[in-house]
Amino acid sequence: MRHLIITTTLIAAAIPTLMAETSTWSYSDCVDYAREHNISLRKSRLNEETSAYNLDEAKAQWQPTLDFATSQGLTNYPWGKGDKNTYSSSYGLNAGWTVWNGGQRENTIKRNELQTHIDKLNTDNIMRTLETDLLQVYINILYAREAIGIYEEAANLSQAQAERARALMEAGRLSRVDYAQLQAQYEQDKYGVVNARGTYDTRRMELKKLLELGIDSDIQLEDVEWTAEQVLASLPAIDESYRLAQLTDLQLRGLEMEIEGSDLDIAIAKASGRPRISLNTGIGTGYMAPGISFGPGIKQNWNETIGLTIAVPIFDNKKTKSAVARAKVQKMDAQLDIDLRQTELAQTVENWYIDTRSSQARFEAATQQLASAQLTSELTNEQFSLGLVNTVELMTAHNNLVEARHSLLQAKYMAMLGHKMIEFYRTATVTL
């Protein structure tokens, strides 16, 4: 039975890895997997658990304390008269309850309740950051994968040109130098393919790192198709996007809660300078030998106590004053963090608008450039076959075509990344 349990556990643990090795992942699949396996996220959830324990402890301060104490002692009187050894023991059950401690207990509970909400927001904010990181890496992988196709097509074209040049050289219609130049172009395009594949593998490694996948895991992404209309779609008003970004930003909400927490910290610090009232009660007994027997001794020494203690602080070496001052400084620091976050948020939203509009403009220009480069490449190839252009013109047309395709591809994915990031800042959600 034990071996069966172990085997089942190992199989269950291996399922995510097997899925990673065999299945195709969508963006939502990546987000769902990261939500359960990302280490930073799991550590943040542990902080949430710690905050919950701290809150339970703070609430328990309303309960009385109760302890049992006993002592056993043996005394020797070397030069005493009579019995030189005595034995004594005491037994006591003591209870205490804080009636009032300046409001510290109540405010500590409120502070811990607030901290649990802050830690929950921190976890959610880590997940949001993870979603944007996954989005950027995911789109970069799609871009790198499509770029491989461009370089492969360029390599196939240059290979065909080199083979045709070789046939012309062997027929005596082309010099060896011209053939060598076209062959070098083919080798350069093959290097471009290798470099593009290396970039693709690097981007996939970044994704596996975010997903906490093993080095041996393979991951393939689903294709995402975007039309030119989607790439060139108009953007919403930037002022509205910034306003929505402020409303949906979890980090900003967490900092606002820190302001509330600072007010509670100030109240807690002030409480240490106020009087404290506590109630104490207990029962106890004791026994000493030699003397009367144990039972009667315990009975005779039985006692019950109850008391009320009022402690009024007078001088505390500026501990209260310093604690209040530190809490006020912390509040001012939290307000500065809010101002800083608002500035960062405004700059981030504005940067995405600038990048997206720039990418859209480059996409339009690259579309026209590609059409021109495509036509020029076709005509140059025909003219080269007829001996009307030299190899330099042929290679120039070829490289211009490759560059135009790459520019169009880059502008397309950069524009769509901008669209999705703006969507995320407006709605706190994103779909591909």
Coordinates of C-alpha atoms in Angstrom, one line a residue:
M1 CA 0.0 0.0 0.0
R2 CA 2.8 2.4 0.9
H3 CA 4.5 1.8 -2.5
L4 CA 1.2 2.4 -4.3
I5 CA 0.8 5.8 -2.5
I6 CA 4.4 6.8 -3.4
T7 CA 4.0 5.8 -7.0
T8 CA 0.7 7.7 -7.3
T9 CA 2.3 10.8 -5.8
L10 CA 5.2 10.6 -8.2
I11 CA 2.9 10.3 -11.2
A12 CA 0.8 13.2 -10.0
A13 CA 3.9 15.3 -9.6
A14 CA 5.1 14.4 -13.0
I15 CA 1.8 15.4 -14.8
P16 CA 2.7 19.2 -15.1
T17 CA 6.1 18.3 -16.6
L18 CA 4.5 15.8 -19.0
M19 CA 2.0 18.5 -20.1
A20 CA 4.8 20.9 -20.5
E21 CA 6.7 18.5 -22.7
T22 CA 3.8 17.5 -25.0
S23 CA 1.1 20.1 -25.1
T24 CA 0.7 23.4 -26.9
W25 CA 0.2 26.4 -24.5
S26 CA -2.0 29.4 -24.9
Y27 CA -1.4 32.6 -23.0
S28 CA -4.2 31.7 -20.5
D29 CA -2.6 28.3 -20.0
C30 CA 0.7 30.0 -19.1
V31 CA -1.1 32.4 -16.6
D32 CA -3.0 29.5 -15.0
Y33 CA 0.2 27.4 -14.6
A34 CA 2.2 30.3 -13.2
R35 CA -0.5 31.1 -10.7
E36 CA 0.1 27.7 -9.1
H37 CA 3.8 27.2 -9.6
N38 CA 5.6 30.5 -9.6
I39 CA 7.9 30.6 -6.6
S40 CA 7.6 34.4 -5.9
L41 CA 3.9 34.0 -5.8
R42 CA 4.0 31.0 -3.5
K43 CA 6.3 32.8 -1.1
S44 CA 3.9 35.8 -1.1
R45 CA 1.1 33.4 -0.1
L46 CA 3.2 32.3 2.8
N47 CA 3.4 35.9 3.9
E48 CA -0.4 35.9 3.8
E49 CA -0.5 32.9 6.1
T50 CA 1.9 34.6 8.5
S51 CA -0.3 37.7 8.6
A52 CA -3.3 35.5 9.4
Y53 CA -1.4 34.0 12.4
N54 CA -0.4 37.5 13.6
L55 CA -4.1 38.5 13.5
D56 CA -5.2 35.5 15.5
E57 CA -2.5 36.3 18.1
A58 CA -3.6 39.9 18.3
K59 CA -7.3 38.9 18.8
A60 CA -6.2 36.4 21.5
Q61 CA -5.0 39.4 23.6
W62 CA -8.6 39.8 24.7
Q63 CA -8.4 36.5 26.5
P64 CA -7.1 36.1 30.0
T65 CA -3.8 34.4 30.7
L66 CA -3.6 31.4 32.9
D67 CA -0.6 29.5 34.2
F68 CA 0.3 27.0 36.8
A69 CA 3.5 27.3 38.9
T70 CA 5.1 25.1 41.5
S71 CA 8.4 25.2 43.3
Q72 CA 10.2 22.6 45.4
G73 CA 13.1 23.4 47.7
L74 CA 15.4 21.8 50.2
T75 CA 17.3 23.9 52.8
N76 CA 20.2 22.7 54.9
Y77 CA 21.2 24.3 58.3
P78 CA 24.7 22.8 59.1
W79 CA 25.0 24.5 62.5
G80 CA 21.3 24.7 63.3
K81 CA 19.7 23.1 66.3
G82 CA 17.1 20.4 65.9
D83 CA 16.2 19.5 62.4
K84 CA 18.9 20.7 60.1
N85 CA 17.1 20.0 56.8
T86 CA 13.8 21.4 55.7
Y87 CA 11.7 20.8 52.7
S88 CA 9.2 23.3 51.2
S89 CA 6.9 23.3 48.2
S90 CA 4.3 25.7 46.8
Y91 CA 1.6 25.3 44.2
G92 CA -0.3 28.1 42.5
L93 CA -2.7 28.7 39.7
N94 CA -2.6 32.3 38.5
A95 CA -4.8 34.2 36.0
G96 CA -4.5 37.7 34.6
W97 CA -6.5 39.9 32.2
T98 CA -5.7 43.3 30.8
V99 CA -8.7 45.5 31.3
W100 CA -7.4 48.5 29.4
N101 CA -4.0 49.3 27.9
G102 CA -4.6 52.7 26.3
G103 CA -6.3 51.3 23.2
Q104 CA -3.2 49.4 22.1
R105 CA -5.0 46.1 21.9
E106 CA -7.8 47.3 19.8
N107 CA -5.6 49.2 17.4
T108 CA -3.2 46.3 17.1
I109 CA -6.0 44.1 15.9
K110 CA -7.1 46.7 13.4
R111 CA -3.5 47.0 12.2
N112 CA -3.1 43.3 11.7
E113 CA -6.4 43.1 9.9
L114 CA -5.2 45.8 7.6
Q115 CA -1.9 44.0 7.1
T116 CA -3.7 40.8 6.0
H117 CA -5.4 42.9 3.3
I118 CA -2.1 44.5 2.3
D119 CA -0.4 41.2 2.0
K120 CA -3.3 39.9 -0.1
L121 CA -3.0 42.9 -2.4
N122 CA 0.8 42.3 -2.6
T123 CA 0.1 38.7 -3.8
D124 CA -2.4 39.9 -6.3
N125 CA 0.0 42.5 -7.5
I126 CA 2.8 40.0 -8.0
M127 CA 0.3 37.9 -10.1
R128 CA -0.5 41.0 -12.2
T129 CA 3.2 41.7 -12.7
L130 CA 3.6 38.1 -13.7
E131 CA 0.8 38.4 -16.2
T132 CA 2.4 41.4 -17.9
D133 CA 5.8 39.6 -17.9
L134 CA 4.2 36.5 -19.4
L135 CA 2.4 38.7 -22.0
Q136 CA 5.6 40.4 -23.2
V137 CA 7.6 37.1 -23.3
Y138 CA 4.7 35.3 -25.0
I139 CA 4.5 38.0 -27.8
N140 CA 8.3 38.0 -28.1
I141 CA 8.3 34.3 -28.7
L142 CA 5.6 34.6 -31.4
Y143 CA 7.7 37.4 -33.0
A144 CA 10.9 35.3 -32.8
R145 CA 9.2 32.3 -34.2
E146 CA 7.8 34.2 -37.2
A147 CA 11.2 35.9 -37.7
I148 CA 12.7 32.4 -38.3
G149 CA 10.3 32.0 -41.2
I150 CA 11.5 35.2 -42.8
Y151 CA 15.1 34.3 -42.5
E152 CA 14.5 30.8 -43.8
E153 CA 12.7 32.2 -46.8
A154 CA 15.5 34.6 -47.4
A155 CA 18.0 31.8 -47.2
N156 CA 16.0 29.7 -49.7
L157 CA 15.9 32.6 -52.1
S158 CA 19.6 33.4 -51.8
Q159 CA 20.3 29.7 -52.2
A160 CA 18.4 29.6 -55.5
Q161 CA 20.2 32.7 -56.6
A162 CA 23.5 31.2 -55.8
E163 CA 22.7 28.0 -57.7
R164 CA 21.5 30.0 -60.7
A165 CA 24.7 32.0 -60.5
R166 CA 26.7 28.9 -60.5
A167 CA 25.0 27.6 -63.6
L168 CA 25.7 31.0 -65.3
M169 CA 29.3 30.8 -64.2
E170 CA 29.7 27.3 -65.6
A171 CA 28.1 28.6 -68.9
G172 CA 30.6 31.4 -69.0
R173 CA 28.0 34.1 -68.5
L174 CA 29.0 35.1 -65.0
S175 CA 32.4 35.6 -63.3
R176 CA 33.6 33.6 -60.4
V177 CA 33.7 36.7 -58.3
D178 CA 30.0 37.4 -58.8
Y179 CA 29.2 33.8 -58.0
A180 CA 31.4 34.0 -54.8
Q181 CA 29.4 37.1 -53.7
L182 CA 26.1 35.4 -54.1
Q183 CA 27.3 32.3 -52.3
A184 CA 28.5 34.5 -49.5
Q185 CA 25.0 36.1 -49.4
Y186 CA 23.6 32.6 -49.0
E187 CA 25.9 31.8 -46.1
Q188 CA 25.0 35.1 -44.5
D189 CA 21.3 34.3 -44.7
K190 CA 22.0 30.9 -43.2
Y191 CA 23.7 32.6 -40.3
G192 CA 20.6 34.8 -39.9
V193 CA 18.5 31.6 -39.6
V194 CA 20.8 30.3 -36.9
N195 CA 20.7 33.6 -35.1
A196 CA 16.9 33.8 -35.3
R197 CA 16.6 30.3 -33.9
G198 CA 18.9 31.2 -31.0
T199 CA 16.8 34.2 -30.2
Y200 CA 13.7 32.0 -30.2
D201 CA 15.3 29.5 -27.8
T202 CA 16.3 32.3 -25.5
R203 CA 12.8 33.7 -25.4
R204 CA 11.4 30.3 -24.7
M205 CA 13.9 29.9 -21.8
E206 CA 12.6 33.2 -20.3
L207 CA 9.1 31.8 -20.4
K208 CA 10.1 28.5 -18.8
K209 CA 11.8 30.5 -16.1
L210 CA 8.6 32.5 -15.3
L211 CA 6.6 29.2 -15.3
E212 CA 9.2 27.4 -13.1
L213 CA 9.6 24.7 -15.7
G214 CA 12.6 22.3 -15.8
I215 CA 15.4 22.8 -18.2
D216 CA 14.4 19.6 -20.1
S217 CA 10.8 20.7 -20.6
D218 CA 9.7 21.7 -24.1
I219 CA 7.0 24.3 -24.7
Q220 CA 5.2 25.2 -27.8
L221 CA 2.9 28.2 -28.1
E222 CA -0.4 28.5 -29.9
D223 CA -0.5 30.7 -32.9
V224 CA -2.2 34.1 -32.6
E225 CA -3.3 35.9 -35.8
W226 CA -3.8 39.6 -35.9
T227 CA -5.1 41.6 -38.9
A228 CA -3.8 44.9 -40.1
E229 CA -7.1 46.5 -38.8
Q230 CA -6.3 45.3 -35.3
V231 CA -2.7 46.5 -35.5
L232 CA -3.9 50.0 -36.7
A233 CA -6.9 50.2 -34.4
S234 CA -7.3 53.6 -32.7
L235 CA -6.3 54.0 -29.1
P236 CA -8.6 55.2 -26.3
A237 CA -8.1 58.6 -24.8
I238 CA -4.9 58.6 -22.7
D239 CA -6.5 60.6 -19.9
E240 CA -9.2 58.0 -19.5
S241 CA -6.6 55.2 -19.6
Y242 CA -4.6 56.9 -16.8
R243 CA -7.6 57.3 -14.7
L244 CA -8.6 53.7 -15.1
A245 CA -5.0 52.6 -14.4
Q246 CA -5.1 54.4 -11.1
L247 CA -8.4 52.7 -10.2
T248 CA -7.1 49.2 -11.1
D249 CA -3.6 49.5 -9.8
L250 CA -3.2 47.2 -6.8
Q251 CA 0.2 48.6 -5.8
L252 CA -1.4 52.0 -5.4
R253 CA -4.2 50.6 -3.3
G254 CA -1.7 48.8 -1.1
L255 CA 0.2 52.1 -0.5
E256 CA -3.1 53.8 0.4
M257 CA -3.7 51.1 2.9
E258 CA -0.2 51.7 4.3
I259 CA -1.3 55.3 5.1
E260 CA -4.2 53.9 7.2
G261 CA -1.7 51.5 8.8
S262 CA 0.5 54.4 9.7
D263 CA -2.4 56.1 11.5
L264 CA -2.9 53.0 13.5
D265 CA 0.8 52.7 14.2
I266 CA 0.7 56.3 15.6
A267 CA -2.3 55.3 17.9
I268 CA -0.5 52.2 19.0
A269 CA 2.6 54.2 19.8
K270 CA 0.6 56.8 21.8
A271 CA -1.0 54.0 23.8
S272 CA 2.3 53.1 25.5
G273 CA 2.2 56.5 27.3
R274 CA -1.2 55.9 28.8
P275 CA -2.2 54.2 32.1
R276 CA -2.8 50.5 32.0
I277 CA -5.3 48.5 34.1
S278 CA -5.0 44.8 34.7
L279 CA -6.9 42.3 36.9
N280 CA -5.1 39.4 38.6
T281 CA -6.4 36.5 40.5
G282 CA -5.0 33.2 41.7
I283 CA -5.2 30.3 44.1
G284 CA -2.3 28.6 45.8
T285 CA -1.0 26.5 48.7
G286 CA 2.2 25.2 50.1
Y287 CA 3.8 22.7 52.4
M288 CA 6.9 22.7 54.6
A289 CA 8.6 19.8 56.4
P290 CA 9.3 19.0 59.1
G291 CA 6.0 20.1 60.4
I292 CA 2.5 19.0 60.1
S293 CA 1.6 16.2 57.6
F294 CA 1.2 17.0 53.9
G295 CA -2.6 16.9 53.7
P296 CA -3.3 19.3 56.6
G297 CA -0.4 21.5 55.6
I298 CA -1.8 21.9 52.1
K299 CA -5.2 22.7 53.6
Q300 CA -4.0 25.2 56.1
N301 CA -1.8 27.1 53.5
W302 CA -4.5 27.2 50.9
N303 CA -5.0 30.9 49.8
E304 CA -7.0 32.8 47.2
T305 CA -6.0 36.3 45.9
I306 CA -7.5 38.9 43.6
G307 CA -6.1 42.2 42.7
L308 CA -6.4 45.2 40.5
T309 CA -3.2 46.9 39.1
I310 CA -3.1 50.4 37.7
A311 CA 0.2 51.4 36.1
V312 CA 0.7 55.1 35.2
P313 CA 3.9 55.7 33.1
I314 CA 5.7 58.9 34.1
F315 CA 9.2 58.7 32.5
D316 CA 10.0 56.1 29.8
N317 CA 13.2 57.5 28.4
K318 CA 11.3 59.0 25.4
K319 CA 10.3 55.6 24.2
T320 CA 6.7 56.7 23.5
K321 CA 7.7 60.1 22.0
S322 CA 10.2 58.4 19.7
A323 CA 7.7 55.7 18.6
V324 CA 5.1 58.3 17.7
A325 CA 7.7 60.3 15.8
R326 CA 8.8 57.2 13.8
A327 CA 5.2 56.3 13.0
K328 CA 4.6 59.8 11.7
V329 CA 7.7 59.7 9.5
Q330 CA 6.5 56.3 8.2
K331 CA 3.2 57.9 7.2
M332 CA 5.0 60.7 5.4
D333 CA 7.1 58.1 3.6
A334 CA 4.0 56.2 2.6
Q335 CA 2.5 59.3 1.1
L336 CA 5.7 59.9 -0.9
D337 CA 5.5 56.3 -2.2
I338 CA 1.9 57.1 -3.4
D339 CA 3.1 60.2 -5.2
L340 CA 6.0 58.3 -6.7
R341 CA 3.7 55.4 -7.9
Q342 CA 1.3 57.9 -9.5
T343 CA 4.1 59.4 -11.4
E344 CA 5.5 56.0 -12.5
L345 CA 2.0 55.0 -13.5
A346 CA 1.5 58.1 -15.6
Q347 CA 4.9 57.7 -17.3
T348 CA 4.3 54.0 -18.0
V349 CA 0.9 54.6 -19.6
E350 CA 2.2 57.5 -21.6
N351 CA 5.2 55.5 -22.8
W352 CA 3.0 52.6 -24.0
Y353 CA 0.9 55.2 -26.0
I354 CA 4.0 56.6 -27.5
D355 CA 5.5 53.2 -28.4
T356 CA 2.2 51.9 -29.8
R357 CA 1.6 55.0 -32.0
S358 CA 5.2 54.8 -33.2
S359 CA 4.8 51.1 -34.0
Q360 CA 1.6 51.8 -35.9
A361 CA 3.2 54.5 -38.0
R362 CA 6.2 52.1 -38.7
F363 CA 3.8 49.4 -39.6
E364 CA 2.1 51.6 -42.2
A365 CA 5.4 52.7 -43.6
A366 CA 6.8 49.1 -43.6
T367 CA 3.7 47.8 -45.4
Q368 CA 4.4 50.2 -48.3
Q369 CA 8.1 49.5 -48.1
L370 CA 7.5 45.8 -48.3
A371 CA 5.3 46.1 -51.4
S372 CA 8.0 48.2 -53.1
A373 CA 10.8 45.9 -52.0
Q374 CA 8.9 42.8 -53.2
L375 CA 8.4 44.3 -56.6
T376 CA 11.9 45.5 -56.8
S377 CA 13.3 42.1 -55.8
E378 CA 11.2 40.3 -58.4
L379 CA 12.2 42.7 -61.2
T380 CA 15.8 42.6 -60.2
N381 CA 15.8 38.8 -60.3
E382 CA 14.4 38.8 -63.8
Q383 CA 16.9 41.4 -64.9
F384 CA 19.7 39.4 -63.3
S385 CA 18.7 36.3 -65.3
L386 CA 18.9 38.4 -68.5
G387 CA 22.2 39.9 -67.5
L388 CA 20.9 43.4 -67.1
V389 CA 22.0 44.0 -63.5
N390 CA 25.1 43.0 -61.5
T391 CA 25.3 40.9 -58.3
V392 CA 25.6 44.0 -56.1
E393 CA 22.2 45.3 -57.3
L394 CA 20.7 41.8 -56.9
M395 CA 22.0 41.4 -53.3
T396 CA 20.9 45.0 -52.4
A397 CA 17.3 44.2 -53.6
H398 CA 17.4 40.9 -51.7
N399 CA 18.6 42.5 -48.4
N400 CA 16.1 45.3 -48.8
L401 CA 13.3 42.8 -49.1
V402 CA 14.5 40.9 -46.0
E403 CA 14.8 44.1 -44.0
A404 CA 11.3 45.2 -45.1
R405 CA 9.7 42.0 -44.0
H406 CA 11.5 42.1 -40.7
S407 CA 10.5 45.8 -40.1
L408 CA 6.9 45.0 -40.8
L409 CA 6.9 42.0 -38.5
Q410 CA 8.6 43.9 -35.7
A411 CA 6.2 46.9 -36.0
K412 CA 3.2 44.5 -36.0
Y413 CA 4.2 42.7 -32.8
M414 CA 5.3 45.9 -31.0
A415 CA 2.0 47.6 -31.9
M416 CA 0.0 44.6 -30.6
L417 CA 2.0 44.4 -27.4
G418 CA 1.2 48.1 -26.9
H419 CA -2.5 47.5 -27.5
K420 CA -2.6 44.6 -25.0
M421 CA -0.6 46.5 -22.3
I422 CA -2.9 49.5 -22.6
E423 CA -5.9 47.2 -22.4
F424 CA -4.3 45.6 -19.2
Y425 CA -3.8 49.0 -17.5
R426 CA -7.4 50.0 -18.3
T427 CA -9.1 46.7 -17.3
A428 CA -6.5 44.7 -15.2
T429 CA -7.2 41.8 -17.6
V430 CA -5.8 40.9 -21.0
T431 CA -6.6 38.2 -23.6
L432 CA -4.8 37.2 -26.8

